[in-house]
Amino acid sequence: MNRGRPEPGLVDPDPLSLTNNNNNNKKSDLRLPTISLFKSHLTPASGTDSASLRSSQMGTGTNGELKYEISQNAYIKLVLHSLRHKTAAVNGVLVGRISPNDEGVVEISDSLNNKKLEGLSKGKDRSPVMQLCVRDASKNWRVVGADGGSKLLLKEPSANVVLSDYISSEKWKEVIDFDDHLDDVTKDWLNPGLFN
Amino acid sequence: MVTKTEETELNQLENQVENGGGGVWEYLCLVRKLKVRRSEFVLKHGLSILNDPGKRSSLGPDEWTLYEQVAIAAMDCQSLGAAQNCIKVLQKKFPESKRVGKLEALLLEAKGMWEEAEKAYSILLEDNPLDQVIHKRKVAMAKAQGKPSLAIEHLNKYLEVFMADHDAWRELAEIYVSLQMYKQAAFCYEELILSQPTLPLYHLAYAEVLYTIGGHENLIAARKYYASTIDLTGGKSTRALFGICLCGSAIAQLSKGRNKEDKDMAAPELQSLAATALEKEYKQKAPAKLNLLSSALRSLKL
C-alpha cells in the first residue's frame, strides 16, 4: 500500500542523533559533505546484479572529486531494503563522514531507508538503478555524477558474498524502515540486530 | 483498500499456508476478494493446486478462475512460461473469450511488447469501450514505459467518465506526487475527502501534501487535517501526531517576522498535546527511543 509521506525533513538526522559522529555536523567547512542520499529502483526482473558494486581502492579521487566508500553493513541494508519493496523505488539516507585518513574519501557507515520518493533531482523519466545525491553544510542536495554507481565504492570486497548469502536466506524480510516504524513504533528503523 | 483486520487475517492465513497448515484455497480466495498483490505466494500455492489433477478437479468451475489468478500472478513474478501455460488452458476452454483476450494482452505487456499490447487493448475496447480494467491497463503501460505525463493524461480522461473510482484518484495523486506536482495531488485528495470524508487515510495524505507544498496558509491547513486524522483515528495515528509537531514548528519559523495578529493562536496547546501523546506512546511501546523522541521534540520548539 502506498500512502502519503512527510518530506525528508522528518528524517533529517541532525535532531535525531543517529550516529555518534554528530560533532562532525558542527564543522563549518562548506566543502564537507556529511549526509548522502540515494535512490534505487529494482524491478523484479533485474535482480541484484545491477545493484552490486565493485570494491574500491583507497586513494584520493581524481579531478578533486570525492569518492564514496560504503561500509558492508550500510551497503547490505540498502540492497535488502530495495528487495523488500520490489515494486517501488526507494529512498534512503546514508550517513558518513570524511575519512580521517584520506581527504578524498567519504566513509559511509550506516544507511537508513524509507519508501516514499521525495524528488530531489528532477531527472529524466527513466531513472537509473541507483542515484546518489549529496548534501553539504549549506544544506543543498546535488546529484553526484551521471552514474551514481561509479562514485559509490565498496569498502569490503567480501560484501557481495555476504549479500548473496543474505538474499538466499530472504533476510530482506527483516529490514525495517522509518515508514514501518511510524506504523508500529516498536519496530526500530536503525535495524540494530539485523546482522547478529 | 484493506482494513487492519482484513490484513491481519490475510497474513495469518498466509503464514498458515506457508508453513504447510493448509487453507490454500481460502487464502487464494481472500487475496482475490481483497485485490491485494501477493503474487509470489499466489503463484507458488496456486500452481501446487493446478499441477495436482486431484486438487484441480475438486475445484469444479472455480478451476478456471484459479488459472486466471495464477496467470496474472505469474506475470507479476516474471514467470512468463507459467503464465503462458495457464492462458493456453483457458484459451482451449474458452475460445473467443474477451476475458482471456485481456490476459493475452496482459502477457504482451509483461513481455514488454508495448505496441502489440496497445493494439490488442484497442481491439478489445472497440467491443466494450467502457471496460474499466482495460483503460487502467493503458495507464499502467504508460507508467511502465516511463511516461508519467501520458499516464496522467489517460487517467484524467478515465476519471472524467468514472469519477467515483477512488483508487484511480489515489493513483493519480501518487503520480502527481512522484512528479512533485503537489498542487494537483492536493486536488485529487480533496476529491477523495469530499466523497469519503470519514476516511483518515485521505486526511493524512492531504495534510502531508499541504505540508510539503509549505507556506503559511498551507501549513495551517495541513495542521487542521493532521488534527482531523487524529480525531478520526482516535489518536492512534503516529504520523499525524508527528505532523502536528512539525507543522507547529514550521509555522512558528515562518511567523518570526510577522505581526502579532498573524501569530498562530492554536500552536502551543495543540503542539504540546501532540508531543505528550507521542511521548506516552513511545514510553509504552518503544521506551528505548523515548530519549531520542524527546530531544527531537525539544529541537522543534523555538
PDB file of N, CA, C and O in Angstrom, chain A residues 8-9 12-15 25-27 29-35 120 134-142, chain B residues 253:
ATOM      1  N   PRO A   8      11.475  14.914   3.394  1.00  0.00           N
ATOM      2  CA  PRO A   8      12.703  14.443   4.032  1.00  0.00           C
ATOM      3  C   PRO A   8      13.001  15.111   5.359  1.00  0.00           C
ATOM      4  O   PRO A   8      13.702  14.555   6.172  1.00  0.00           O
ATOM      5  N   GLY A   9      12.480  16.303   5.590  1.00  0.00           N
ATOM      6  CA  GLY A   9      12.751  16.976   6.852  1.00  0.00           C
ATOM      7  C   GLY A   9      12.468  16.103   8.050  1.00  0.00           C
ATOM      8  O   GLY A   9      13.136  16.186   9.068  1.00  0.00           O
ATOM      9  N   ASP A  12      15.429  14.008   8.885  1.00  0.00           N
ATOM     10  CA  ASP A  12      16.704  14.716   8.963  1.00  0.00           C
ATOM     11  C   ASP A  12      17.493  14.209  10.157  1.00  0.00           C
ATOM     12  O   ASP A  12      17.044  14.301  11.289  1.00  0.00           O
ATOM     13  N   PRO A  13      18.655  13.658   9.904  1.00  0.00           N
ATOM     14  CA  PRO A  13      19.404  13.048  11.000  1.00  0.00           C
ATOM     15  C   PRO A  13      19.864  14.019  12.062  1.00  0.00           C
ATOM     16  O   PRO A  13      20.189  13.614  13.160  1.00  0.00           O
ATOM     17  N   ASP A  14      19.922  15.309  11.758  1.00  0.00           N
ATOM     18  CA  ASP A  14      20.529  16.193  12.744  1.00  0.00           C
ATOM     19  C   ASP A  14      19.851  16.160  14.101  1.00  0.00           C
ATOM     20  O   ASP A  14      20.498  15.866  15.089  1.00  0.00           O
ATOM     21  N   PRO A  15      18.554  16.373  14.211  1.00  0.00           N
ATOM     22  CA  PRO A  15      17.984  16.345  15.559  1.00  0.00           C
ATOM     23  C   PRO A  15      17.830  14.944  16.121  1.00  0.00           C
ATOM     24  O   PRO A  15      17.658  14.779  17.302  1.00  0.00           O
ATOM     25  N   ASN A  25      28.968  17.356  12.279  1.00  0.00           N
ATOM     26  CA  ASN A  25      27.993  18.262  11.668  1.00  0.00           C
ATOM     27  C   ASN A  25      28.256  19.711  12.033  1.00  0.00           C
ATOM     28  O   ASN A  25      27.796  20.616  11.373  1.00  0.00           O
ATOM     29  N   LYS A  26      29.001  19.907  13.137  1.00  0.00           N
ATOM     30  CA  LYS A  26      29.195  21.281  13.573  1.00  0.00           C
ATOM     31  C   LYS A  26      30.308  21.960  12.780  1.00  0.00           C
ATOM     32  O   LYS A  26      30.480  23.150  12.834  1.00  0.00           O
ATOM     33  N   LYS A  27      31.067  21.185  12.013  1.00  0.00           N
ATOM     34  CA  LYS A  27      32.164  21.811  11.258  1.00  0.00           C
ATOM     35  C   LYS A  27      31.576  22.751  10.227  1.00  0.00           C
ATOM     36  O   LYS A  27      30.580  22.463   9.593  1.00  0.00           O
ATOM     37  N   ASP A  29      33.096  23.857   7.473  1.00  0.00           N
ATOM     38  CA  ASP A  29      33.696  23.809   6.147  1.00  0.00           C
ATOM     39  C   ASP A  29      32.622  23.479   5.114  1.00  0.00           C
ATOM     40  O   ASP A  29      32.003  22.432   5.141  1.00  0.00           O
ATOM     41  N   LEU A  30      32.405  24.374   4.168  1.00  0.00           N
ATOM     42  CA  LEU A  30      31.322  24.182   3.213  1.00  0.00           C
ATOM     43  C   LEU A  30      31.555  23.008   2.281  1.00  0.00           C
ATOM     44  O   LEU A  30      30.645  22.483   1.691  1.00  0.00           O
ATOM     45  N   ARG A  31      32.822  22.610   2.117  1.00  0.00           N
ATOM     46  CA  ARG A  31      33.069  21.520   1.183  1.00  0.00           C
ATOM     47  C   ARG A  31      32.801  20.168   1.812  1.00  0.00           C
ATOM     48  O   ARG A  31      32.893  19.153   1.158  1.00  0.00           O
ATOM     49  N   LEU A  32      32.448  20.134   3.067  1.00  0.00           N
ATOM     50  CA  LEU A  32      32.389  18.870   3.781  1.00  0.00           C
ATOM     51  C   LEU A  32      31.004  18.240   3.679  1.00  0.00           C
ATOM     52  O   LEU A  32      30.085  18.701   4.302  1.00  0.00           O
ATOM     53  N   PRO A  33      30.839  17.203   2.870  1.00  0.00           N
ATOM     54  CA  PRO A  33      29.524  16.583   2.838  1.00  0.00           C
ATOM     55  C   PRO A  33      29.349  15.691   4.061  1.00  0.00           C
ATOM     56  O   PRO A  33      30.224  14.908   4.392  1.00  0.00           O
ATOM     57  N   THR A  34      28.248  15.827   4.721  1.00  0.00           N
ATOM     58  CA  THR A  34      28.039  14.995   5.895  1.00  0.00           C
ATOM     59  C   THR A  34      26.952  13.951   5.686  1.00  0.00           C
ATOM     60  O   THR A  34      26.933  12.936   6.315  1.00  0.00           O
ATOM     61  N   ILE A  35      26.033  14.222   4.807  1.00  0.00           N
ATOM     62  CA  ILE A  35      24.957  13.267   4.600  1.00  0.00           C
ATOM     63  C   ILE A  35      24.837  12.965   3.129  1.00  0.00           C
ATOM     64  O   ILE A  35      25.005  13.831   2.314  1.00  0.00           O
ATOM     65  N   LEU A 120      14.302  14.901  -5.290  1.00  0.00           N
ATOM     66  CA  LEU A 120      15.338  15.890  -5.024  1.00  0.00           C
ATOM     67  C   LEU A 120      16.035  16.237  -6.312  1.00  0.00           C
ATOM     68  O   LEU A 120      16.694  17.238  -6.439  1.00  0.00           O
ATOM     69  N   VAL A 134      24.181  14.235  -2.719  1.00  0.00           N
ATOM     70  CA  VAL A 134      25.000  14.614  -1.584  1.00  0.00           C
ATOM     71  C   VAL A 134      24.585  15.968  -1.060  1.00  0.00           C
ATOM     72  O   VAL A 134      24.161  16.838  -1.818  1.00  0.00           O
ATOM     73  N   ARG A 135      24.687  16.120   0.259  1.00  0.00           N
ATOM     74  CA  ARG A 135      24.344  17.428   0.823  1.00  0.00           C
ATOM     75  C   ARG A 135      25.518  17.928   1.634  1.00  0.00           C
ATOM     76  O   ARG A 135      26.043  17.224   2.483  1.00  0.00           O
ATOM     77  N   ASP A 136      25.895  19.168   1.394  1.00  0.00           N
ATOM     78  CA  ASP A 136      26.981  19.720   2.203  1.00  0.00           C
ATOM     79  C   ASP A 136      26.419  20.613   3.299  1.00  0.00           C
ATOM     80  O   ASP A 136      25.209  20.679   3.496  1.00  0.00           O
ATOM     81  N   ALA A 137      27.291  21.295   3.967  1.00  0.00           N
ATOM     82  CA  ALA A 137      26.859  22.059   5.135  1.00  0.00           C
ATOM     83  C   ALA A 137      25.872  23.155   4.764  1.00  0.00           C
ATOM     84  O   ALA A 137      25.148  23.660   5.605  1.00  0.00           O
ATOM     85  N   SER A 138      25.845  23.540   3.480  1.00  0.00           N
ATOM     86  CA  SER A 138      24.886  24.578   3.090  1.00  0.00           C
ATOM     87  C   SER A 138      23.487  24.007   2.937  1.00  0.00           C
ATOM     88  O   SER A 138      22.560  24.709   2.577  1.00  0.00           O
ATOM     89  N   LYS A 139      23.341  22.712   3.183  1.00  0.00           N
ATOM     90  CA  LYS A 139      22.043  22.034   3.185  1.00  0.00           C
ATOM     91  C   LYS A 139      21.385  21.934   1.813  1.00  0.00           C
ATOM     92  O   LYS A 139      20.180  21.808   1.711  1.00  0.00           O
ATOM     93  N   ASN A 140      22.175  22.038   0.751  1.00  0.00           N
ATOM     94  CA  ASN A 140      21.593  21.824  -0.582  1.00  0.00           C
ATOM     95  C   ASN A 140      21.983  20.461  -1.111  1.00  0.00           C
ATOM     96  O   ASN A 140      23.132  20.045  -1.006  1.00  0.00           O
ATOM     97  N   TRP A 141      21.033  19.776  -1.733  1.00  0.00           N
ATOM     98  CA  TRP A 141      21.307  18.466  -2.285  1.00  0.00           C
ATOM     99  C   TRP A 141      21.754  18.604  -3.723  1.00  0.00           C
ATOM    100  O   TRP A 141      21.240  19.420  -4.470  1.00  0.00           O
ATOM    101  N   ARG A 142      22.711  17.799  -4.113  1.00  0.00           N
ATOM    102  CA  ARG A 142      23.044  17.758  -5.538  1.00  0.00           C
ATOM    103  C   ARG A 142      23.366  16.316  -5.941  1.00  0.00           C
ATOM    104  O   ARG A 142      23.845  15.518  -5.139  1.00  0.00           O
TER     105      ARG A 142
ATOM    106  N   GLN B 253       8.384  29.081  12.736  1.00  0.00           N
ATOM    107  CA  GLN B 253       9.542  29.579  11.982  1.00  0.00           C
ATOM    108  C   GLN B 253       9.135  30.669  11.015  1.00  0.00           C
ATOM    109  O   GLN B 253       9.789  31.704  10.906  1.00  0.00           O
TER     110      GLN B 253
END
